[in-house]
Short mmCIF file of C-alpha atoms in Angstrom, two decimals:
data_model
loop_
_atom_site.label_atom_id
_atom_site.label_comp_id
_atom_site.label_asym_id
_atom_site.label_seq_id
_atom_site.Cartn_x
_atom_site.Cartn_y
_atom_site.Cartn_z
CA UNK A 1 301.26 171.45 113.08
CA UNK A 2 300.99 172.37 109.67
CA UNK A 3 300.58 169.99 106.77
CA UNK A 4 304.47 170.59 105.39
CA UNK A 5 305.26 170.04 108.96
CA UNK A 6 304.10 166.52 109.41
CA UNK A 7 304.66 165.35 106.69
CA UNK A 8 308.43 166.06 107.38
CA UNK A 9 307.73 164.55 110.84
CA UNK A 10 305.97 161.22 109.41
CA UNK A 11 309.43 161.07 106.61
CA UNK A 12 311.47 161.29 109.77
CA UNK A 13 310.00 158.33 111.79
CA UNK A 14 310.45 154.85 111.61
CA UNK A 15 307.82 153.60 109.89
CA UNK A 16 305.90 150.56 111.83
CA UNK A 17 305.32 147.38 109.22
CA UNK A 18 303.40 144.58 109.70
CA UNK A 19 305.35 140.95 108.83
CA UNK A 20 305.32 139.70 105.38
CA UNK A 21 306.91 136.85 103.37
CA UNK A 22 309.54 137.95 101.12
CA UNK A 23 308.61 137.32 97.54
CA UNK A 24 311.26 135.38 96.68
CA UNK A 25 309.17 132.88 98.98
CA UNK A 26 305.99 133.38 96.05
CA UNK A 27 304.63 129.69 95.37
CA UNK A 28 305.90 128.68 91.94
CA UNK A 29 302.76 126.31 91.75
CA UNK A 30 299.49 128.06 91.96
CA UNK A 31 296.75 126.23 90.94
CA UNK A 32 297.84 124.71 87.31
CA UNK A 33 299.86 127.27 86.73
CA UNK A 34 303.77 126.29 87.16
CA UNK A 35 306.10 128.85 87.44
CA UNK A 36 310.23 129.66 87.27
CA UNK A 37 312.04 132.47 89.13
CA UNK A 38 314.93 134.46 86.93
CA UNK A 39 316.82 137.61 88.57
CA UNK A 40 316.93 140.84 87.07
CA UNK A 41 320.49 142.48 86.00
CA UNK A 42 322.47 144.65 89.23
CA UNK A 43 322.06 147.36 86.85
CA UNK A 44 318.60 147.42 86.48
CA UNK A 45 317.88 146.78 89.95
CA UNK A 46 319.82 149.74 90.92
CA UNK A 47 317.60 151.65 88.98
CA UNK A 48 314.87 150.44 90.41
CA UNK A 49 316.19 150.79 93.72
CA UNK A 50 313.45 148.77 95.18
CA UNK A 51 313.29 146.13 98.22
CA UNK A 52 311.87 143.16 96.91
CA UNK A 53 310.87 141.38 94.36
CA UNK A 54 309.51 138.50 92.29
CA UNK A 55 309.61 138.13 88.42
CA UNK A 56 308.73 134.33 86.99
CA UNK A 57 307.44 132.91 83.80
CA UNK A 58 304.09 130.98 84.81
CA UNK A 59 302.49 128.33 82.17
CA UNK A 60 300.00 125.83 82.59
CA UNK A 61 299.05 122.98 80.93
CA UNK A 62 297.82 123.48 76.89
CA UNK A 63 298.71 126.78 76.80
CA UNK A 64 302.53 127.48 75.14
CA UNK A 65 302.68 130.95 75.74
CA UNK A 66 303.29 132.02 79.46
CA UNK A 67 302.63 134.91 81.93
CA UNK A 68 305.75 137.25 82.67
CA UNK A 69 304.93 137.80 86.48
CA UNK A 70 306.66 141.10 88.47
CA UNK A 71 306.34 142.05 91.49
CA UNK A 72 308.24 145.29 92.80
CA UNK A 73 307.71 146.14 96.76
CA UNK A 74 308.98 149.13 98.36
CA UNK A 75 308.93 149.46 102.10
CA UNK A 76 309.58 153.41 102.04
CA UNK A 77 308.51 155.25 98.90
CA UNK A 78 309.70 158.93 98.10
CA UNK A 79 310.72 160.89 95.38
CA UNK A 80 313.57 158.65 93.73
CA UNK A 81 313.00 155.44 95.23
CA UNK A 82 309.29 154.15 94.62
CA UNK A 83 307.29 152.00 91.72
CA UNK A 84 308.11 152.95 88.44
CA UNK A 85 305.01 152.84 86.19
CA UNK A 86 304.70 150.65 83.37
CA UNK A 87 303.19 153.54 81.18
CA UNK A 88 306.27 155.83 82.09
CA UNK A 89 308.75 152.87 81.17
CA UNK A 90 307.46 150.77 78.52
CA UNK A 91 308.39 153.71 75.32
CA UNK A 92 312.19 153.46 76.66
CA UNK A 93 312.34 149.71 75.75
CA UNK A 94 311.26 150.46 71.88
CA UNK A 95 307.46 149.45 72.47
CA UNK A 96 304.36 151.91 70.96
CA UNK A 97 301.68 151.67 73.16
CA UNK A 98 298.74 151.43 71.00
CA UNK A 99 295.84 150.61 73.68
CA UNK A 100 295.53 151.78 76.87
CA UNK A 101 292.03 151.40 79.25
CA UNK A 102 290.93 149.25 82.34
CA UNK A 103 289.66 146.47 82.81
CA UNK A 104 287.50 144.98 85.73
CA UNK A 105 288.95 141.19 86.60
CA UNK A 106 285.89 139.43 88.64
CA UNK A 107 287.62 137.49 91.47
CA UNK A 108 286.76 135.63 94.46
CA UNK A 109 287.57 138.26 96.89
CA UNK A 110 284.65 139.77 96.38
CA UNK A 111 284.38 142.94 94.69
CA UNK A 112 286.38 142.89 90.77
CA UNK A 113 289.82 143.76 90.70
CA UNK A 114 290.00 146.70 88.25
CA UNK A 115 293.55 146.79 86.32
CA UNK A 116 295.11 149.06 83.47
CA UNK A 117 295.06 147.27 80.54
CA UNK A 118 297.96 148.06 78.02
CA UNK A 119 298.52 146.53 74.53
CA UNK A 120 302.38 147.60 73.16
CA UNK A 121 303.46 147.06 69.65
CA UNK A 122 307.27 146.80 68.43
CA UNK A 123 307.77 146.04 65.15
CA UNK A 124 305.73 142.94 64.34
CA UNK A 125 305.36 141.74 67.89
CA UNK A 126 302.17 142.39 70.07
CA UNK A 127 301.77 141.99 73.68
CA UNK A 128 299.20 142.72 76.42
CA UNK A 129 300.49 143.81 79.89
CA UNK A 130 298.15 144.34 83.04
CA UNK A 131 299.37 146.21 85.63
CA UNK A 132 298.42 147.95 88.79
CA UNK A 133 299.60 148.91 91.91
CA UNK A 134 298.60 147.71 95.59
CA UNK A 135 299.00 148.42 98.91
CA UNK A 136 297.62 148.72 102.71
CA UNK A 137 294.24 147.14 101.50
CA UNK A 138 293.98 149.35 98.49
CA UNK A 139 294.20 148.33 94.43
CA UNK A 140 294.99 151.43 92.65
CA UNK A 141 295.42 152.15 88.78
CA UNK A 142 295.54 155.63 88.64
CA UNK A 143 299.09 157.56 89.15
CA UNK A 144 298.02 161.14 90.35
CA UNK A 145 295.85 159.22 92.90
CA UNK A 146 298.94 157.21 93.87
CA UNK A 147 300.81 160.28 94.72
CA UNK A 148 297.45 161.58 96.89
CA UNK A 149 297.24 158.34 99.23
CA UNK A 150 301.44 157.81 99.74
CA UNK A 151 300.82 162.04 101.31
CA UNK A 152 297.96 161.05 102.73
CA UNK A 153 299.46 157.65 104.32
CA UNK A 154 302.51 159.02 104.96
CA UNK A 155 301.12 161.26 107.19
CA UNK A 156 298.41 159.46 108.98
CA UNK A 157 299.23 155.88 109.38
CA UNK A 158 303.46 156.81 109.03
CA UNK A 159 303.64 154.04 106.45
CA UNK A 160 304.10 154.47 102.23
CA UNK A 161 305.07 150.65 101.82
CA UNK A 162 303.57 149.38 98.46
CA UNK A 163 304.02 147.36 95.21
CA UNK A 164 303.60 147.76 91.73
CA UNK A 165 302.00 144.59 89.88
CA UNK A 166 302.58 143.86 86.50
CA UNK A 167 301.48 140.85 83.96
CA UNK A 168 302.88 140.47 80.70
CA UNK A 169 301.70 138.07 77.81
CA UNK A 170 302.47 137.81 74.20
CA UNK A 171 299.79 138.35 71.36
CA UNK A 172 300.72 135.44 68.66
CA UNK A 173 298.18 136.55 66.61
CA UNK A 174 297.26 140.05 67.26
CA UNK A 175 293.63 139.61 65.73
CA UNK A 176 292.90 137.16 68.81
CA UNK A 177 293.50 139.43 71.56
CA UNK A 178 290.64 137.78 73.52
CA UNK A 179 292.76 134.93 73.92
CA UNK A 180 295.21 136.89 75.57
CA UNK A 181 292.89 138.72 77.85
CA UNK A 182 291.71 135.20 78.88
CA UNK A 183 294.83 134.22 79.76
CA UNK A 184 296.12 136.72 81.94
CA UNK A 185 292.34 137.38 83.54
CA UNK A 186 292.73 133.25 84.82
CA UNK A 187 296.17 134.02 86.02
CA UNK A 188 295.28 136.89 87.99
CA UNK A 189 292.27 134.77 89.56
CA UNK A 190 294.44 132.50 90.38
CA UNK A 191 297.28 134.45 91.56
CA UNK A 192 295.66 137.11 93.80
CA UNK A 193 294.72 135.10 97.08
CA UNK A 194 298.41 134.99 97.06
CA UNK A 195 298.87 138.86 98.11
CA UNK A 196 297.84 139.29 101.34
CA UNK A 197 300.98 137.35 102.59
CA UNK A 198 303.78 139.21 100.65
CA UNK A 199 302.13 142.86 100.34
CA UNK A 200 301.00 144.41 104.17
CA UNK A 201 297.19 145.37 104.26
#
């Protein structure tokens, strides 16, 4: 068959997922960290047009400033209906951003969790996001190369189930960025054990 072909054949089948927890099922206690679920607005949600999802404020003790927490899962992505990326959205809500690199997050799983690392500007307000996007085993931060394995899955395993991850944090004082990176570098460590249950290897 040629490539065009299957790929039209693996769109047509039902796709075979293993179990997962739905996120709304995502501990609210990890570690120190406390957290508190909020819903995002029908119309936004229809844009999104995704399948599940998780977005919480987490804060732990000593620290004011919490961790906006997202999680967007789509069983089936295609053109129209899969994660929308940070860097594509974050100009329409008014934010500049002024940074934008990776950054390697050393975690107990083993090898470091490498992120995109994005620091937005509106007016007088800084914040830091990290975001990235994961799926059947594999942490990703690089768009084209999303594109490659959802072909590339779609066609060989019949699966292009996935999630987009995204951590947001304000800057106070945008001379102490460290801080920042701190705090959402301890959040992911803490967070990330978390994932196998809620996003299919």
């Amino acid at each position: 068959l040629s490539v065009a072909a299957s790929i039209l054949m693996a769109q047509r089948a039902t796709a075979s997922l293993p179990a997962r927890e739905t996120l709304v099922t995502f501990p609210m206690v990890v570690g120190d960290w406390k957290g508190r679920q909020f819903g995002l607005e029908k119309e936004i949600l229809d844009a999104l047009d995704l399948d599940d999802y998780v977005i919480a404020n987490y804060r732990r003790p000593g620290d004011p400033v919490p961790v906006n927490f997202y999680v967007a899962y789509y069983a089936s992505q295609k053109a129209g209906s899969a994660a929308h990326s940070p860097r594509s959205c974050i100009p329409g809500g008014g934010w500049r951003i002024t940074e934008l690199s990776e950054r390697a997050i050393d975690n107990s799983g083993g090898s470091p969790l490498v992120v995109n690392r994005v620091v937005i500007r509106k007016g007088d307000l800084t914040k830091l996001v990290y975001y990235w996007f994961e799926g059947q085993g594999r942490v990703l931060t690089n768009e084209y190369l999303i594109k490659w394995y959802l072909l590339w899955d779609g066609v060989t395993r019949n699966r292009t189930d996935g999630a987009l991850v995204r951590l947001v944090t304000q800057v106070p004082d945008r001379d102490h960025i460290e801080q920042a990176d701190r705090r959402l570098a301890e959040f992911v460590r803490a967070v990330y054990p978390q994932f196998p249950a809620y996003i299919p290897r």
